Amino acid sequence: MPVKIAPSLASAPLTCLASVVKELETAGADYIHFDVEDGSFVPVMTLGVKVIGDLRPLTNIPFDVHLMMHDPEWLLPYLIEMGADRVVVHVETCKYPRRTLRMIAEMGAKAGVALNPATPLPDLKYLRPYLSFVLTLTTEPELPDCPFLPEILDKISKGKKDPALNGIEWAVDGGIGLDNIGEVVRSGADTVVVGRAIFKNSEIAENLRALREAANSCRS
């Protein structure tokens, strides 16, 4: 299967998100990735929830929402009503991950769990009835550059080998560009979240094309 690419709007020019979404649709983005932060779990707040609802009518591209926040359950109904197709929560912030994933799935969205770089790959088998994908972060919020941490990719390689997790989509997010997307894909990633490298020099279509070619050339 071809590698899927999810441009992250956190790196887009925020003054013209509507036109950015249209460009991403024309360029063939597989998902549009939103980071929703609380300013506590991570020391930043980039995008709010309302923008998801405002942009939803502009495109049919699935919206991939990454909740980087404590106790996310209260927000789930609003997110899915606004048009989130995929919602990922952090295992570090959910007291009862299976319950949270079940809520997401029963509201009609695909449910995922995210792992910070310092978090080892946990036993995910008990989440399997509701778990559609795993998002592995390969950066920490080290302002301003957030360097890519290649050693984290071992989690994907390990997870892909677990027969109990067959059918799970493995996504990677953090510091990914042309120089390392091949390494990410070779580790077993199915989906790659890309921020700055997509919006570099405002050449969205060309950047996305180059990243997709580099990713798929490394697909085994």
Coordinates of C-alpha atoms in Angstrom, one line a residue:
M1 CA 0.0 0.0 0.0
P2 CA 1.3 3.5 -0.8
V3 CA 2.4 5.6 2.2
K4 CA -0.2 8.2 3.3
I5 CA 0.9 11.8 4.0
A6 CA -0.9 14.0 6.5
P7 CA 0.1 17.7 6.3
S8 CA 0.0 19.3 9.7
L9 CA -1.8 22.7 9.8
A10 CA 0.2 23.8 12.8
S11 CA 3.0 24.6 10.3
A12 CA 0.8 26.3 7.8
P13 CA 0.4 30.1 7.4
L14 CA -2.5 30.6 9.8
T15 CA -3.7 33.7 8.0
C16 CA -4.9 31.8 5.0
L17 CA -5.9 28.3 6.1
A18 CA -8.9 28.2 3.8
S19 CA -6.7 28.5 0.7
V20 CA -4.2 26.1 2.2
V21 CA -6.8 23.5 2.6
K22 CA -7.8 23.9 -1.0
E23 CA -4.2 23.6 -2.2
L24 CA -3.8 20.4 -0.1
E25 CA -6.9 18.9 -1.7
T26 CA -5.6 19.7 -5.2
A27 CA -2.2 18.3 -4.3
G28 CA -3.7 15.0 -3.1
A29 CA -3.1 15.1 0.6
D30 CA -4.4 11.9 2.3
Y31 CA -5.4 13.5 5.6
I32 CA -5.2 17.0 7.1
H33 CA -3.7 16.9 10.6
F34 CA -4.7 19.2 13.4
D35 CA -2.9 19.5 16.7
V36 CA -5.2 20.6 19.5
E37 CA -3.2 21.5 22.6
D38 CA -4.2 22.7 26.1
G39 CA -1.0 24.6 27.0
S40 CA -0.4 22.2 29.9
F41 CA 0.4 18.8 28.5
V42 CA 2.6 20.6 25.9
P43 CA 3.7 24.2 26.4
V44 CA 2.0 25.6 23.3
M45 CA -1.5 26.3 21.9
T46 CA -1.6 26.6 18.1
L47 CA -5.0 25.7 16.8
G48 CA -8.3 25.7 18.5
V49 CA -11.3 23.5 18.0
K50 CA -13.5 26.0 16.1
V51 CA -11.1 26.0 13.1
I52 CA -12.0 22.3 12.5
G53 CA -15.7 23.1 12.1
D54 CA -14.9 26.2 9.9
L55 CA -12.7 24.3 7.5
R56 CA -14.8 21.1 7.3
P57 CA -17.2 22.3 4.6
L58 CA -14.2 23.2 2.3
T59 CA -12.9 19.7 1.6
N60 CA -13.7 16.0 1.8
I61 CA -10.2 15.1 3.0
P62 CA -10.4 13.2 6.3
F63 CA -9.5 15.4 9.3
D64 CA -7.0 13.8 11.6
V65 CA -7.1 15.4 15.1
H66 CA -4.3 14.9 17.6
L67 CA -5.4 15.9 21.1
M68 CA -2.3 16.9 23.0
M69 CA -4.1 17.5 26.2
H70 CA -5.0 16.2 29.7
D71 CA -8.4 14.5 30.2
P72 CA -9.6 14.8 26.6
E73 CA -12.9 13.0 27.0
W74 CA -15.0 16.1 27.5
L75 CA -14.0 17.4 24.1
L76 CA -14.7 14.4 22.0
P77 CA -18.4 15.0 21.2
Y78 CA -17.7 18.5 20.0
L79 CA -14.8 17.4 17.9
I80 CA -16.6 14.7 16.1
E81 CA -19.7 16.9 15.6
M82 CA -17.4 19.5 14.0
G83 CA -16.1 16.9 11.5
A84 CA -13.1 15.1 13.0
D85 CA -12.8 11.7 11.1
R86 CA -9.9 10.4 13.2
V87 CA -9.1 11.3 16.8
V88 CA -5.9 10.3 18.6
V89 CA -5.4 10.7 22.4
H90 CA -2.2 10.3 24.4
V91 CA -1.8 7.2 26.5
E92 CA 0.0 9.4 29.0
T93 CA -3.1 11.5 29.7
C94 CA -5.9 9.0 29.6
K95 CA -6.8 7.3 32.9
Y96 CA -8.8 4.7 31.0
P97 CA -7.6 4.5 27.4
R98 CA -10.0 1.7 26.4
R99 CA -13.0 3.7 27.6
T100 CA -11.8 6.8 25.7
L101 CA -11.2 4.9 22.5
R102 CA -14.5 3.2 22.8
M103 CA -16.2 6.7 23.1
I104 CA -14.4 7.8 19.9
A105 CA -15.3 4.7 17.9
E106 CA -19.0 4.7 19.1
M107 CA -19.3 8.3 18.0
G108 CA -18.3 7.3 14.5
A109 CA -14.6 8.3 14.2
K110 CA -11.5 6.2 14.0
A111 CA -9.7 6.0 17.3
G112 CA -5.9 6.2 17.9
V113 CA -3.4 6.4 20.7
A114 CA -0.3 8.6 20.6
L115 CA 3.0 7.9 22.3
N116 CA 5.5 10.6 23.4
P117 CA 9.1 9.9 22.6
A118 CA 9.9 8.9 26.2
T119 CA 7.0 6.4 26.3
P120 CA 7.9 2.8 25.6
L121 CA 5.6 0.8 23.3
P122 CA 2.9 -0.4 25.7
D123 CA 0.8 -3.6 25.4
L124 CA -2.0 -2.5 23.1
K125 CA -3.8 -5.8 22.8
Y126 CA -6.5 -4.9 25.2
L127 CA -7.3 -1.8 23.2
R128 CA -7.6 -3.7 20.0
P129 CA -11.5 -3.7 19.6
Y130 CA -11.5 0.1 19.3
L131 CA -7.9 0.9 18.2
S132 CA -7.5 1.8 14.5
F133 CA -4.0 3.5 14.6
V134 CA -1.0 4.4 16.7
L135 CA 0.8 7.7 16.4
T136 CA 4.4 7.7 17.4
L137 CA 6.0 11.1 18.1
T138 CA 9.6 11.5 16.9
T139 CA 10.1 15.0 18.4
E140 CA 9.7 16.6 21.8
P141 CA 8.6 20.3 22.1
E142 CA 12.1 21.7 22.1
L143 CA 11.6 25.2 20.8
P144 CA 12.5 26.4 18.2
D145 CA 13.7 23.4 16.1
C146 CA 12.2 20.2 17.6
P147 CA 14.9 17.9 16.3
F148 CA 13.9 14.5 14.8
L149 CA 14.8 11.5 17.1
P150 CA 15.5 8.5 14.8
E151 CA 15.9 6.0 17.7
I152 CA 12.2 6.3 18.4
L153 CA 11.4 4.4 15.1
D154 CA 12.2 1.1 16.9
K155 CA 8.6 1.3 18.3
I156 CA 7.1 1.1 14.9
S157 CA 9.3 -1.8 13.8
K158 CA 8.4 -3.7 17.0
G159 CA 4.7 -3.0 16.7
K160 CA 4.5 -4.1 13.1
K161 CA 6.0 -7.5 14.1
D162 CA 3.3 -8.1 16.7
P163 CA 0.7 -10.4 15.1
A164 CA -1.9 -9.3 17.7
L165 CA -1.7 -5.8 16.1
N166 CA -2.3 -6.9 12.5
G167 CA -4.3 -4.3 10.7
I168 CA -3.3 -1.4 12.9
E169 CA -2.1 1.7 11.0
W170 CA 1.2 3.1 12.2
A171 CA 1.7 6.8 11.9
V172 CA 4.8 8.9 12.7
D173 CA 4.9 12.7 13.5
G174 CA 7.7 15.0 14.2
G175 CA 10.6 16.6 12.3
I176 CA 10.0 14.7 9.1
G177 CA 11.3 15.9 5.8
L178 CA 12.9 14.7 2.6
D179 CA 16.1 13.9 4.4
N180 CA 14.5 11.3 6.7
I181 CA 11.1 10.2 5.3
G182 CA 12.8 7.2 3.8
E183 CA 14.1 6.1 7.2
V184 CA 10.6 6.6 8.7
V185 CA 8.9 4.5 6.0
R186 CA 11.5 1.7 6.2
S187 CA 10.7 1.4 9.9
G188 CA 7.1 0.3 8.9
A189 CA 5.2 3.6 9.0
D190 CA 2.0 3.6 7.0
T191 CA 1.2 7.3 7.5
V192 CA 3.6 10.2 7.9
V193 CA 2.6 13.5 9.4
V194 CA 4.6 16.4 7.9
G195 CA 4.6 20.0 8.9
R196 CA 7.4 22.4 7.9
A197 CA 8.6 20.4 4.9
I198 CA 5.1 20.6 3.3
F199 CA 4.8 24.4 3.6
K200 CA 8.4 25.3 2.8
N201 CA 8.7 28.2 0.4
S202 CA 4.9 28.1 0.0
E203 CA 5.3 25.3 -2.7
I204 CA 2.7 22.9 -1.3
A205 CA 2.1 20.8 -4.4
E206 CA 5.7 20.4 -5.3
N207 CA 6.8 19.6 -1.7
L208 CA 4.0 17.0 -1.3
R209 CA 4.9 15.4 -4.6
A210 CA 8.6 15.1 -3.6
L211 CA 7.8 13.7 -0.2
R212 CA 5.4 11.1 -1.6
E213 CA 7.9 10.0 -4.2
A214 CA 10.6 9.7 -1.6
A215 CA 8.3 7.8 0.7
N216 CA 6.9 5.3 -1.8
S217 CA 10.4 4.6 -3.3
C218 CA 11.3 3.2 0.1
R219 CA 8.2 1.1 0.6
S220 CA 9.0 -2.6 0.9

